[in-house]
mmCIF file with all atom_site columns, C-alpha atoms in Angstrom:
data_model
loop_
_atom_site.group_PDB
_atom_site.id
_atom_site.type_symbol
_atom_site.label_atom_id
_atom_site.label_alt_id
_atom_site.label_comp_id
_atom_site.label_asym_id
_atom_site.label_entity_id
_atom_site.label_seq_id
_atom_site.pdbx_PDB_ins_code
_atom_site.Cartn_x
_atom_site.Cartn_y
_atom_site.Cartn_z
_atom_site.occupancy
_atom_site.B_iso_or_equiv
_atom_site.pdbx_formal_charge
_atom_site.auth_seq_id
_atom_site.auth_comp_id
_atom_site.auth_asym_id
_atom_site.auth_atom_id
_atom_site.pdbx_PDB_model_num
ATOM 1   C CA . UNK S 1 1   ? -103.170 -16.872 23.303  1.00 45.00 ? 1   UNK S CA 1
ATOM 2   C CA . UNK S 1 2   ? -100.010 -15.976 21.618  1.00 50.00 ? 2   UNK S CA 1
ATOM 3   C CA . UNK S 1 3   ? -98.962  -12.776 19.992  1.00 48.00 ? 3   UNK S CA 1
ATOM 4   C CA . UNK S 1 4   ? -100.581 -13.326 16.479  1.00 53.00 ? 4   UNK S CA 1
ATOM 5   C CA . UNK S 1 5   ? -104.144 -13.728 17.498  1.00 49.00 ? 5   UNK S CA 1
ATOM 6   C CA . UNK S 1 6   ? -103.750 -10.416 20.405  1.00 42.00 ? 6   UNK S CA 1
ATOM 7   C CA . UNK S 1 7   ? -102.525 -8.809  17.824  1.00 61.00 ? 7   UNK S CA 1
ATOM 8   C CA . UNK S 1 8   ? -105.635 -9.690  15.733  1.00 78.00 ? 8   UNK S CA 1
ATOM 9   C CA . UNK S 1 9   ? -104.008 -11.891 13.020  1.00 91.00 ? 9   UNK S CA 1
ATOM 10  C CA . UNK S 1 10  ? -105.801 -14.631 11.123  1.00 95.00 ? 10  UNK S CA 1
ATOM 11  C CA . UNK S 1 11  ? -103.803 -15.967 9.677   1.00 96.00 ? 11  UNK S CA 1
ATOM 12  C CA . UNK S 1 12  ? -100.272 -16.456 9.037   1.00 96.00 ? 12  UNK S CA 1
ATOM 13  C CA . UNK S 1 13  ? -97.191  -18.392 6.902   1.00 96.00 ? 13  UNK S CA 1
ATOM 14  C CA . UNK S 1 14  ? -93.205  -17.826 8.485   1.00 96.00 ? 14  UNK S CA 1
ATOM 15  C CA . UNK S 1 15  ? -90.424  -18.356 6.151   1.00 97.00 ? 15  UNK S CA 1
ATOM 16  C CA . UNK S 1 16  ? -93.087  -20.847 3.586   1.00 97.00 ? 16  UNK S CA 1
ATOM 17  C CA . UNK S 1 17  ? -91.312  -22.635 1.165   1.00 97.00 ? 17  UNK S CA 1
ATOM 18  C CA . UNK S 1 18  ? -92.936  -24.903 -1.452  1.00 96.00 ? 18  UNK S CA 1
ATOM 19  C CA . UNK S 1 19  ? -90.754  -27.433 -4.402  1.00 95.00 ? 19  UNK S CA 1
ATOM 20  C CA . UNK S 1 20  ? -92.430  -29.229 -7.060  1.00 92.00 ? 20  UNK S CA 1
ATOM 21  C CA . UNK S 1 21  ? -90.346  -32.461 -8.165  1.00 91.00 ? 21  UNK S CA 1
ATOM 22  C CA . UNK S 1 22  ? -90.943  -33.064 -12.311 1.00 87.00 ? 22  UNK S CA 1
ATOM 23  C CA . UNK S 1 23  ? -88.379  -36.520 -13.440 1.00 88.00 ? 23  UNK S CA 1
ATOM 24  C CA . UNK S 1 24  ? -84.682  -34.820 -12.545 1.00 89.00 ? 24  UNK S CA 1
ATOM 25  C CA . UNK S 1 25  ? -85.664  -31.539 -12.018 1.00 92.00 ? 25  UNK S CA 1
ATOM 26  C CA . UNK S 1 26  ? -86.811  -29.645 -8.488  1.00 91.00 ? 26  UNK S CA 1
ATOM 27  C CA . UNK S 1 27  ? -89.242  -26.439 -9.558  1.00 90.00 ? 27  UNK S CA 1
ATOM 28  C CA . UNK S 1 28  ? -89.163  -23.542 -7.193  1.00 92.00 ? 28  UNK S CA 1
ATOM 29  C CA . UNK S 1 29  ? -92.670  -21.810 -6.835  1.00 94.00 ? 29  UNK S CA 1
ATOM 30  C CA . UNK S 1 30  ? -92.687  -20.400 -3.284  1.00 95.00 ? 30  UNK S CA 1
ATOM 31  C CA . UNK S 1 31  ? -89.309  -19.377 -1.799  1.00 94.00 ? 31  UNK S CA 1
ATOM 32  C CA . UNK S 1 32  ? -89.644  -18.189 1.896   1.00 95.00 ? 32  UNK S CA 1
ATOM 33  C CA . UNK S 1 33  ? -92.970  -16.443 2.827   1.00 96.00 ? 33  UNK S CA 1
ATOM 34  C CA . UNK S 1 34  ? -93.096  -14.526 5.442   1.00 96.00 ? 34  UNK S CA 1
ATOM 35  C CA . UNK S 1 35  ? -96.829  -12.487 5.578   1.00 95.00 ? 35  UNK S CA 1
ATOM 36  C CA . UNK S 1 36  ? -100.244 -11.273 7.774   1.00 96.00 ? 36  UNK S CA 1
ATOM 37  C CA . UNK S 1 37  ? -103.737 -11.560 7.715   1.00 95.00 ? 37  UNK S CA 1
ATOM 38  C CA . UNK S 1 38  ? -105.997 -9.853  9.922   1.00 95.00 ? 38  UNK S CA 1
ATOM 39  C CA . UNK S 1 39  ? -109.250 -11.213 10.089  1.00 94.00 ? 39  UNK S CA 1
ATOM 40  C CA . UNK S 1 40  ? -111.859 -9.437  8.047   1.00 93.00 ? 40  UNK S CA 1
ATOM 41  C CA . UNK S 1 41  ? -108.676 -7.624  5.923   1.00 95.00 ? 41  UNK S CA 1
ATOM 42  C CA . UNK S 1 42  ? -108.790 -7.867  1.808   1.00 94.00 ? 42  UNK S CA 1
ATOM 43  C CA . UNK S 1 43  ? -105.958 -9.026  0.778   1.00 95.00 ? 43  UNK S CA 1
ATOM 44  C CA . UNK S 1 44  ? -105.351 -8.642  -2.822  1.00 95.00 ? 44  UNK S CA 1
ATOM 45  C CA . UNK S 1 45  ? -102.222 -11.035 -4.858  1.00 95.00 ? 45  UNK S CA 1
ATOM 46  C CA . UNK S 1 46  ? -99.904  -10.279 -7.480  1.00 94.00 ? 46  UNK S CA 1
ATOM 47  C CA . UNK S 1 47  ? -98.274  -11.781 -9.473  1.00 89.00 ? 47  UNK S CA 1
ATOM 48  C CA . UNK S 1 48  ? -97.673  -12.820 -13.758 1.00 86.00 ? 48  UNK S CA 1
ATOM 49  C CA . UNK S 1 49  ? -98.301  -15.525 -14.042 1.00 84.00 ? 49  UNK S CA 1
ATOM 50  C CA . UNK S 1 50  ? -96.211  -18.102 -12.633 1.00 82.00 ? 50  UNK S CA 1
ATOM 51  C CA . UNK S 1 51  ? -95.934  -16.572 -10.271 1.00 87.00 ? 51  UNK S CA 1
ATOM 52  C CA . UNK S 1 52  ? -96.435  -19.533 -7.578  1.00 91.00 ? 52  UNK S CA 1
ATOM 53  C CA . UNK S 1 53  ? -100.633 -17.127 -5.860  1.00 93.00 ? 53  UNK S CA 1
ATOM 54  C CA . UNK S 1 54  ? -102.339 -19.799 -6.294  1.00 93.00 ? 54  UNK S CA 1
ATOM 55  C CA . UNK S 1 55  ? -99.452  -21.772 -5.006  1.00 94.00 ? 55  UNK S CA 1
ATOM 56  C CA . UNK S 1 56  ? -99.292  -19.742 -2.559  1.00 95.00 ? 56  UNK S CA 1
ATOM 57  C CA . UNK S 1 57  ? -103.660 -19.909 -1.825  1.00 95.00 ? 57  UNK S CA 1
ATOM 58  C CA . UNK S 1 58  ? -103.755 -23.868 -1.907  1.00 94.00 ? 58  UNK S CA 1
ATOM 59  C CA . UNK S 1 59  ? -100.814 -23.333 0.570   1.00 95.00 ? 59  UNK S CA 1
ATOM 60  C CA . UNK S 1 60  ? -102.555 -21.252 3.137   1.00 96.00 ? 60  UNK S CA 1
ATOM 61  C CA . UNK S 1 61  ? -106.181 -22.871 3.043   1.00 95.00 ? 61  UNK S CA 1
ATOM 62  C CA . UNK S 1 62  ? -104.899 -26.168 3.624   1.00 93.00 ? 62  UNK S CA 1
ATOM 63  C CA . UNK S 1 63  ? -104.840 -27.845 -0.325  1.00 93.00 ? 63  UNK S CA 1
ATOM 64  C CA . UNK S 1 64  ? -101.576 -28.730 -0.104  1.00 92.00 ? 64  UNK S CA 1
ATOM 65  C CA . UNK S 1 65  ? -99.169  -28.821 2.566   1.00 92.00 ? 65  UNK S CA 1
ATOM 66  C CA . UNK S 1 66  ? -95.192  -26.138 2.676   1.00 94.00 ? 66  UNK S CA 1
ATOM 67  C CA . UNK S 1 67  ? -92.007  -28.785 1.977   1.00 94.00 ? 67  UNK S CA 1
ATOM 68  C CA . UNK S 1 68  ? -90.993  -26.100 5.036   1.00 95.00 ? 68  UNK S CA 1
ATOM 69  C CA . UNK S 1 69  ? -92.393  -23.225 6.620   1.00 96.00 ? 69  UNK S CA 1
ATOM 70  C CA . UNK S 1 70  ? -95.642  -22.612 9.174   1.00 95.00 ? 70  UNK S CA 1
ATOM 71  C CA . UNK S 1 71  ? -98.973  -21.539 7.931   1.00 96.00 ? 71  UNK S CA 1
ATOM 72  C CA . UNK S 1 72  ? -100.938 -20.518 11.335  1.00 96.00 ? 72  UNK S CA 1
ATOM 73  C CA . UNK S 1 73  ? -104.895 -20.299 11.816  1.00 96.00 ? 73  UNK S CA 1
ATOM 74  C CA . UNK S 1 74  ? -106.081 -18.429 14.351  1.00 94.00 ? 74  UNK S CA 1
ATOM 75  C CA . UNK S 1 75  ? -103.639 -19.562 17.143  1.00 92.00 ? 75  UNK S CA 1
ATOM 76  C CA . UNK S 1 76  ? -103.290 -23.647 14.539  1.00 92.00 ? 76  UNK S CA 1
ATOM 77  C CA . UNK S 1 77  ? -100.900 -24.921 12.949  1.00 94.00 ? 77  UNK S CA 1
ATOM 78  C CA . UNK S 1 78  ? -102.423 -26.148 9.600   1.00 93.00 ? 78  UNK S CA 1
ATOM 79  C CA . UNK S 1 79  ? -98.570  -28.601 9.708   1.00 86.00 ? 79  UNK S CA 1
ATOM 80  C CA . UNK S 1 80  ? -100.023 -30.540 13.139  1.00 89.00 ? 80  UNK S CA 1
ATOM 81  C CA . UNK S 1 81  ? -103.578 -31.636 11.311  1.00 90.00 ? 81  UNK S CA 1
ATOM 82  C CA . UNK S 1 82  ? -103.831 -34.637 9.619   1.00 88.00 ? 82  UNK S CA 1
ATOM 83  C CA . UNK S 1 83  ? -105.435 -35.199 6.071   1.00 86.00 ? 83  UNK S CA 1
ATOM 84  C CA . UNK S 1 84  ? -109.279 -35.911 7.831   1.00 91.00 ? 84  UNK S CA 1
ATOM 85  C CA . UNK S 1 85  ? -108.898 -32.854 9.914   1.00 92.00 ? 85  UNK S CA 1
ATOM 86  C CA . UNK S 1 86  ? -107.445 -30.272 7.692   1.00 92.00 ? 86  UNK S CA 1
ATOM 87  C CA . UNK S 1 87  ? -110.191 -31.983 5.646   1.00 93.00 ? 87  UNK S CA 1
ATOM 88  C CA . UNK S 1 88  ? -113.113 -31.078 8.198   1.00 93.00 ? 88  UNK S CA 1
ATOM 89  C CA . UNK S 1 89  ? -111.099 -27.341 9.513   1.00 95.00 ? 89  UNK S CA 1
ATOM 90  C CA . UNK S 1 90  ? -111.202 -26.536 5.695   1.00 94.00 ? 90  UNK S CA 1
ATOM 91  C CA . UNK S 1 91  ? -115.316 -27.248 5.612   1.00 94.00 ? 91  UNK S CA 1
ATOM 92  C CA . UNK S 1 92  ? -115.989 -25.205 8.006   1.00 93.00 ? 92  UNK S CA 1
ATOM 93  C CA . UNK S 1 93  ? -113.666 -22.501 8.056   1.00 95.00 ? 93  UNK S CA 1
ATOM 94  C CA . UNK S 1 94  ? -112.717 -21.537 4.453   1.00 96.00 ? 94  UNK S CA 1
ATOM 95  C CA . UNK S 1 95  ? -114.595 -20.883 1.197   1.00 95.00 ? 95  UNK S CA 1
ATOM 96  C CA . UNK S 1 96  ? -112.850 -21.017 -2.049  1.00 95.00 ? 96  UNK S CA 1
ATOM 97  C CA . UNK S 1 97  ? -113.427 -19.428 -5.739  1.00 95.00 ? 97  UNK S CA 1
ATOM 98  C CA . UNK S 1 98  ? -111.908 -20.986 -8.372  1.00 92.00 ? 98  UNK S CA 1
ATOM 99  C CA . UNK S 1 99  ? -111.324 -18.914 -11.703 1.00 89.00 ? 99  UNK S CA 1
ATOM 100 C CA . UNK S 1 100 ? -112.805 -21.656 -13.795 1.00 90.00 ? 100 UNK S CA 1
ATOM 101 C CA . UNK S 1 101 ? -116.221 -22.484 -11.437 1.00 92.00 ? 101 UNK S CA 1
ATOM 102 C CA . UNK S 1 102 ? -115.215 -26.519 -9.610  1.00 94.00 ? 102 UNK S CA 1
ATOM 103 C CA . UNK S 1 103 ? -119.401 -27.492 -10.222 1.00 96.00 ? 103 UNK S CA 1
ATOM 104 C CA . UNK S 1 104 ? -119.993 -30.327 -9.886  1.00 97.00 ? 104 UNK S CA 1
ATOM 105 C CA . UNK S 1 105 ? -121.759 -30.680 -13.365 1.00 96.00 ? 105 UNK S CA 1
ATOM 106 C CA . UNK S 1 106 ? -124.585 -34.054 -12.279 1.00 97.00 ? 106 UNK S CA 1
ATOM 107 C CA . UNK S 1 107 ? -125.875 -31.308 -9.358  1.00 97.00 ? 107 UNK S CA 1
ATOM 108 C CA . UNK S 1 108 ? -128.550 -27.961 -10.326 1.00 97.00 ? 108 UNK S CA 1
ATOM 109 C CA . UNK S 1 109 ? -127.591 -24.967 -8.759  1.00 97.00 ? 109 UNK S CA 1
ATOM 110 C CA . UNK S 1 110 ? -128.767 -25.570 -5.070  1.00 98.00 ? 110 UNK S CA 1
ATOM 111 C CA . UNK S 1 111 ? -127.614 -29.397 -4.959  1.00 97.00 ? 111 UNK S CA 1
ATOM 112 C CA . UNK S 1 112 ? -123.965 -27.422 -6.382  1.00 97.00 ? 112 UNK S CA 1
ATOM 113 C CA . UNK S 1 113 ? -123.917 -24.507 -3.157  1.00 97.00 ? 113 UNK S CA 1
ATOM 114 C CA . UNK S 1 114 ? -125.626 -26.591 -0.936  1.00 98.00 ? 114 UNK S CA 1
ATOM 115 C CA . UNK S 1 115 ? -122.829 -30.174 -1.152  1.00 96.00 ? 115 UNK S CA 1
ATOM 116 C CA . UNK S 1 116 ? -120.634 -27.731 1.292   1.00 96.00 ? 116 UNK S CA 1
ATOM 117 C CA . UNK S 1 117 ? -122.971 -27.832 4.687   1.00 96.00 ? 117 UNK S CA 1
ATOM 118 C CA . UNK S 1 118 ? -124.464 -31.389 3.785   1.00 95.00 ? 118 UNK S CA 1
ATOM 119 C CA . UNK S 1 119 ? -120.288 -32.241 3.336   1.00 93.00 ? 119 UNK S CA 1
ATOM 120 C CA . UNK S 1 120 ? -120.391 -30.950 7.208   1.00 94.00 ? 120 UNK S CA 1
ATOM 121 C CA . UNK S 1 121 ? -123.779 -32.771 8.380   1.00 94.00 ? 121 UNK S CA 1
ATOM 122 C CA . UNK S 1 122 ? -125.616 -29.840 8.102   1.00 95.00 ? 122 UNK S CA 1
ATOM 123 C CA . UNK S 1 123 ? -129.512 -30.722 7.649   1.00 96.00 ? 123 UNK S CA 1
ATOM 124 C CA . UNK S 1 124 ? -130.518 -31.591 4.693   1.00 95.00 ? 124 UNK S CA 1
ATOM 125 C CA . UNK S 1 125 ? -134.564 -28.527 5.393   1.00 96.00 ? 125 UNK S CA 1
ATOM 126 C CA . UNK S 1 126 ? -130.820 -26.306 6.460   1.00 96.00 ? 126 UNK S CA 1
ATOM 127 C CA . UNK S 1 127 ? -128.896 -26.406 4.555   1.00 96.00 ? 127 UNK S CA 1
ATOM 128 C CA . UNK S 1 128 ? -131.281 -25.855 1.056   1.00 97.00 ? 128 UNK S CA 1
ATOM 129 C CA . UNK S 1 129 ? -132.320 -23.300 3.007   1.00 97.00 ? 129 UNK S CA 1
ATOM 130 C CA . UNK S 1 130 ? -129.569 -21.679 3.344   1.00 96.00 ? 130 UNK S CA 1
ATOM 131 C CA . UNK S 1 131 ? -128.482 -22.585 -0.148  1.00 96.00 ? 131 UNK S CA 1
ATOM 132 C CA . UNK S 1 132 ? -131.731 -20.981 -1.545  1.00 97.00 ? 132 UNK S CA 1
ATOM 133 C CA . UNK S 1 133 ? -130.669 -17.500 1.194   1.00 95.00 ? 133 UNK S CA 1
ATOM 134 C CA . UNK S 1 134 ? -128.174 -17.063 -0.876  1.00 95.00 ? 134 UNK S CA 1
ATOM 135 C CA . UNK S 1 135 ? -128.770 -17.883 -4.186  1.00 96.00 ? 135 UNK S CA 1
ATOM 136 C CA . UNK S 1 136 ? -130.482 -15.334 -3.782  1.00 95.00 ? 136 UNK S CA 1
ATOM 137 C CA . UNK S 1 137 ? -128.657 -12.800 -2.804  1.00 93.00 ? 137 UNK S CA 1
ATOM 138 C CA . UNK S 1 138 ? -126.017 -13.440 -5.833  1.00 94.00 ? 138 UNK S CA 1
ATOM 139 C CA . UNK S 1 139 ? -128.824 -12.960 -8.362  1.00 93.00 ? 139 UNK S CA 1
ATOM 140 C CA . UNK S 1 140 ? -130.526 -16.592 -9.196  1.00 95.00 ? 140 UNK S CA 1
ATOM 141 C CA . UNK S 1 141 ? -133.313 -17.321 -7.383  1.00 95.00 ? 141 UNK S CA 1
ATOM 142 C CA . UNK S 1 142 ? -134.508 -18.052 -10.338 1.00 96.00 ? 142 UNK S CA 1
ATOM 143 C CA . UNK S 1 143 ? -131.609 -20.532 -11.391 1.00 95.00 ? 143 UNK S CA 1
ATOM 144 C CA . UNK S 1 144 ? -131.581 -23.268 -8.379  1.00 97.00 ? 144 UNK S CA 1
ATOM 145 C CA . UNK S 1 145 ? -132.657 -26.381 -10.629 1.00 97.00 ? 145 UNK S CA 1
ATOM 146 C CA . UNK S 1 146 ? -130.379 -25.220 -13.314 1.00 97.00 ? 146 UNK S CA 1
ATOM 147 C CA . UNK S 1 147 ? -127.527 -27.838 -14.240 1.00 97.00 ? 147 UNK S CA 1
ATOM 148 C CA . UNK S 1 148 ? -124.315 -25.720 -14.855 1.00 97.00 ? 148 UNK S CA 1
ATOM 149 C CA . UNK S 1 149 ? -124.324 -26.261 -18.485 1.00 96.00 ? 149 UNK S CA 1
ATOM 150 C CA . UNK S 1 150 ? -127.852 -23.979 -17.860 1.00 97.00 ? 150 UNK S CA 1
ATOM 151 C CA . UNK S 1 151 ? -126.260 -21.076 -17.047 1.00 96.00 ? 151 UNK S CA 1
ATOM 152 C CA . UNK S 1 152 ? -123.588 -18.638 -18.392 1.00 94.00 ? 152 UNK S CA 1
ATOM 153 C CA . UNK S 1 153 ? -120.529 -17.666 -17.353 1.00 94.00 ? 153 UNK S CA 1
ATOM 154 C CA . UNK S 1 154 ? -121.035 -15.165 -14.375 1.00 94.00 ? 154 UNK S CA 1
ATOM 155 C CA . UNK S 1 155 ? -124.079 -17.110 -12.957 1.00 95.00 ? 155 UNK S CA 1
ATOM 156 C CA . UNK S 1 156 ? -121.964 -19.990 -11.812 1.00 95.00 ? 156 UNK S CA 1
ATOM 157 C CA . UNK S 1 157 ? -119.151 -17.596 -10.968 1.00 94.00 ? 157 UNK S CA 1
ATOM 158 C CA . UNK S 1 158 ? -122.298 -16.341 -8.598  1.00 94.00 ? 158 UNK S CA 1
ATOM 159 C CA . UNK S 1 159 ? -122.932 -20.439 -7.987  1.00 96.00 ? 159 UNK S CA 1
ATOM 160 C CA . UNK S 1 160 ? -119.750 -20.113 -6.642  1.00 95.00 ? 160 UNK S CA 1
ATOM 161 C CA . UNK S 1 161 ? -119.723 -17.240 -4.246  1.00 95.00 ? 161 UNK S CA 1
ATOM 162 C CA . UNK S 1 162 ? -122.915 -19.065 -2.796  1.00 95.00 ? 162 UNK S CA 1
ATOM 163 C CA . UNK S 1 163 ? -121.305 -22.217 -2.297  1.00 96.00 ? 163 UNK S CA 1
ATOM 164 C CA . UNK S 1 164 ? -118.338 -20.770 -0.977  1.00 95.00 ? 164 UNK S CA 1
ATOM 165 C CA . UNK S 1 165 ? -120.120 -18.701 1.863   1.00 94.00 ? 165 UNK S CA 1
ATOM 166 C CA . UNK S 1 166 ? -122.374 -21.877 2.768   1.00 95.00 ? 166 UNK S CA 1
ATOM 167 C CA . UNK S 1 167 ? -120.682 -22.602 5.525   1.00 95.00 ? 167 UNK S CA 1
ATOM 168 C CA . UNK S 1 168 ? -120.456 -18.906 6.671   1.00 93.00 ? 168 UNK S CA 1
ATOM 169 C CA . UNK S 1 169 ? -116.514 -18.780 7.024   1.00 94.00 ? 169 UNK S CA 1
ATOM 170 C CA . UNK S 1 170 ? -113.916 -17.063 8.459   1.00 94.00 ? 170 UNK S CA 1
ATOM 171 C CA . UNK S 1 171 ? -111.462 -16.841 5.296   1.00 96.00 ? 171 UNK S CA 1
ATOM 172 C CA . UNK S 1 172 ? -112.629 -16.951 1.175   1.00 96.00 ? 172 UNK S CA 1
ATOM 173 C CA . UNK S 1 173 ? -109.536 -17.236 -1.604  1.00 96.00 ? 173 UNK S CA 1
ATOM 174 C CA . UNK S 1 174 ? -110.386 -16.445 -5.174  1.00 95.00 ? 174 UNK S CA 1
ATOM 175 C CA . UNK S 1 175 ? -107.372 -17.580 -7.126  1.00 94.00 ? 175 UNK S CA 1
ATOM 176 C CA . UNK S 1 176 ? -108.699 -15.778 -10.378 1.00 91.00 ? 176 UNK S CA 1
ATOM 177 C CA . UNK S 1 177 ? -112.209 -15.117 -10.077 1.00 92.00 ? 177 UNK S CA 1
ATOM 178 C CA . UNK S 1 178 ? -112.814 -12.592 -13.043 1.00 90.00 ? 178 UNK S CA 1
ATOM 179 C CA . UNK S 1 179 ? -110.554 -14.525 -15.348 1.00 88.00 ? 179 UNK S CA 1
ATOM 180 C CA . UNK S 1 180 ? -113.199 -16.372 -17.352 1.00 88.00 ? 180 UNK S CA 1
ATOM 181 C CA . UNK S 1 181 ? -115.395 -13.395 -17.530 1.00 89.00 ? 181 UNK S CA 1
ATOM 182 C CA . UNK S 1 182 ? -116.295 -10.768 -20.088 1.00 89.00 ? 182 UNK S CA 1
ATOM 183 C CA . UNK S 1 183 ? -115.162 -7.626  -17.965 1.00 89.00 ? 183 UNK S CA 1
ATOM 184 C CA . UNK S 1 184 ? -118.325 -6.189  -17.580 1.00 91.00 ? 184 UNK S CA 1
ATOM 185 C CA . UNK S 1 185 ? -119.243 -9.461  -15.719 1.00 91.00 ? 185 UNK S CA 1
ATOM 186 C CA . UNK S 1 186 ? -116.449 -9.746  -14.073 1.00 90.00 ? 186 UNK S CA 1
ATOM 187 C CA . UNK S 1 187 ? -117.009 -5.992  -12.491 1.00 91.00 ? 187 UNK S CA 1
ATOM 188 C CA . UNK S 1 188 ? -120.620 -7.454  -11.187 1.00 91.00 ? 188 UNK S CA 1
ATOM 189 C CA . UNK S 1 189 ? -118.893 -10.074 -9.656  1.00 90.00 ? 189 UNK S CA 1
ATOM 190 C CA . UNK S 1 190 ? -116.305 -7.890  -7.996  1.00 91.00 ? 190 UNK S CA 1
ATOM 191 C CA . UNK S 1 191 ? -118.892 -6.014  -6.661  1.00 91.00 ? 191 UNK S CA 1
ATOM 192 C CA . UNK S 1 192 ? -121.308 -8.846  -5.155  1.00 91.00 ? 192 UNK S CA 1
ATOM 193 C CA . UNK S 1 193 ? -118.021 -10.801 -3.998  1.00 92.00 ? 193 UNK S CA 1
ATOM 194 C CA . UNK S 1 194 ? -117.434 -7.178  -2.063  1.00 91.00 ? 194 UNK S CA 1
ATOM 195 C CA . UNK S 1 195 ? -120.389 -6.344  -0.668  1.00 92.00 ? 195 UNK S CA 1
ATOM 196 C CA . UNK S 1 196 ? -120.845 -9.715  0.343   1.00 91.00 ? 196 UNK S CA 1
ATOM 197 C CA . UNK S 1 197 ? -117.868 -10.522 2.373   1.00 90.00 ? 197 UNK S CA 1
ATOM 198 C CA . UNK S 1 198 ? -118.070 -6.186  3.939   1.00 89.00 ? 198 UNK S CA 1
ATOM 199 C CA . UNK S 1 199 ? -121.744 -7.633  4.841   1.00 90.00 ? 199 UNK S CA 1
ATOM 200 C CA . UNK S 1 200 ? -120.569 -10.859 6.641   1.00 90.00 ? 200 UNK S CA 1
ATOM 201 C CA . UNK S 1 201 ? -116.694 -9.147  7.955   1.00 91.00 ? 201 UNK S CA 1
ATOM 202 C CA . UNK S 1 202 ? -115.743 -12.091 6.206   1.00 93.00 ? 202 UNK S CA 1
ATOM 203 C CA . UNK S 1 203 ? -111.450 -12.258 5.980   1.00 95.00 ? 203 UNK S CA 1
ATOM 204 C CA . UNK S 1 204 ? -111.360 -12.162 2.431   1.00 96.00 ? 204 UNK S CA 1
ATOM 205 C CA . UNK S 1 205 ? -107.542 -12.899 -0.334  1.00 96.00 ? 205 UNK S CA 1
ATOM 206 C CA . UNK S 1 206 ? -107.636 -12.148 -4.178  1.00 96.00 ? 206 UNK S CA 1
ATOM 207 C CA . UNK S 1 207 ? -104.809 -13.837 -6.718  1.00 94.00 ? 207 UNK S CA 1
ATOM 208 C CA . UNK S 1 208 ? -105.144 -11.965 -9.247  1.00 92.00 ? 208 UNK S CA 1
ATOM 209 C CA . UNK S 1 209 ? -103.020 -10.201 -12.286 1.00 88.00 ? 209 UNK S CA 1
ATOM 210 C CA . UNK S 1 210 ? -105.431 -6.735  -12.882 1.00 87.00 ? 210 UNK S CA 1
ATOM 211 C CA . UNK S 1 211 ? -104.532 -4.159  -11.107 1.00 88.00 ? 211 UNK S CA 1
ATOM 212 C CA . UNK S 1 212 ? -108.129 -2.728  -11.758 1.00 89.00 ? 212 UNK S CA 1
ATOM 213 C CA . UNK S 1 213 ? -109.443 -5.833  -8.652  1.00 90.00 ? 213 UNK S CA 1
ATOM 214 C CA . UNK S 1 214 ? -105.940 -5.516  -7.516  1.00 91.00 ? 214 UNK S CA 1
ATOM 215 C CA . UNK S 1 215 ? -106.945 -1.656  -6.604  1.00 91.00 ? 215 UNK S CA 1
ATOM 216 C CA . UNK S 1 216 ? -109.774 -2.488  -5.063  1.00 91.00 ? 216 UNK S CA 1
ATOM 217 C CA . UNK S 1 217 ? -107.817 -3.670  -2.190  1.00 94.00 ? 217 UNK S CA 1
ATOM 218 C CA . UNK S 1 218 ? -106.199 -1.973  1.080   1.00 94.00 ? 218 UNK S CA 1
ATOM 219 C CA . UNK S 1 219 ? -103.598 -3.748  1.068   1.00 94.00 ? 219 UNK S CA 1
ATOM 220 C CA . UNK S 1 220 ? -101.459 -5.318  -2.198  1.00 95.00 ? 220 UNK S CA 1
ATOM 221 C CA . UNK S 1 221 ? -98.524  -8.430  -1.696  1.00 94.00 ? 221 UNK S CA 1
ATOM 222 C CA . UNK S 1 222 ? -96.901  -8.779  -4.870  1.00 94.00 ? 222 UNK S CA 1
ATOM 223 C CA . UNK S 1 223 ? -95.211  -11.995 -5.726  1.00 93.00 ? 223 UNK S CA 1
ATOM 224 C CA . UNK S 1 224 ? -92.081  -11.691 -8.067  1.00 92.00 ? 224 UNK S CA 1
ATOM 225 C CA . UNK S 1 225 ? -90.395  -15.454 -8.728  1.00 88.00 ? 225 UNK S CA 1
ATOM 226 C CA . UNK S 1 226 ? -92.086  -17.089 -5.252  1.00 90.00 ? 226 UNK S CA 1
ATOM 227 C CA . UNK S 1 227 ? -91.025  -14.276 -3.094  1.00 92.00 ? 227 UNK S CA 1
ATOM 228 C CA . UNK S 1 228 ? -92.785  -11.434 -1.675  1.00 92.00 ? 228 UNK S CA 1
ATOM 229 C CA . UNK S 1 229 ? -91.547  -8.165  -3.630  1.00 82.00 ? 229 UNK S CA 1
#
């Protein structure tokens, strides 16, 4: 067991850099980010638009790879995983919640929620049972067969939360989860997300520019110009 694991760390980023080449120009987004996130921790990542919050979440969740530095999850270096292995790890260990929901329009609510479980080769019956339970927990037991266009923004985000939890991930990454919602619906979504996190003791990282949301986290980090302030 390495020192990070023995100290209760689930996720560690060490001197992470990320840049993108746009024609002849290089855009530096992250400039040496280091952080440690413990198991069951709730962390808010604050920063203005363009500060690098989404980029950092994508790196922590294995959706992208850093140009330099390393990210370690439960003692495993993500940079050592090839594309297929990283996809399997992401499916089993990480739940994503996006500002724009990213539900598949041709699938109904239950099918959207069950999709990650089916990709993880969970049997259809077991996946559906999990999906029904989660949709009931998020208040959508009567909306199982509704397509995304038949749901409000708040209902779509509830479906997205259920989908993020279907494989019982150790880590949830939420990128501006209330950004497309009015303040009342956003408050409801935050209450639901925090209640579910508490029930499961899941590690949660929320990226937000909203000080009101960030204040609910016991630990807040601020990204400024690609660095943690």
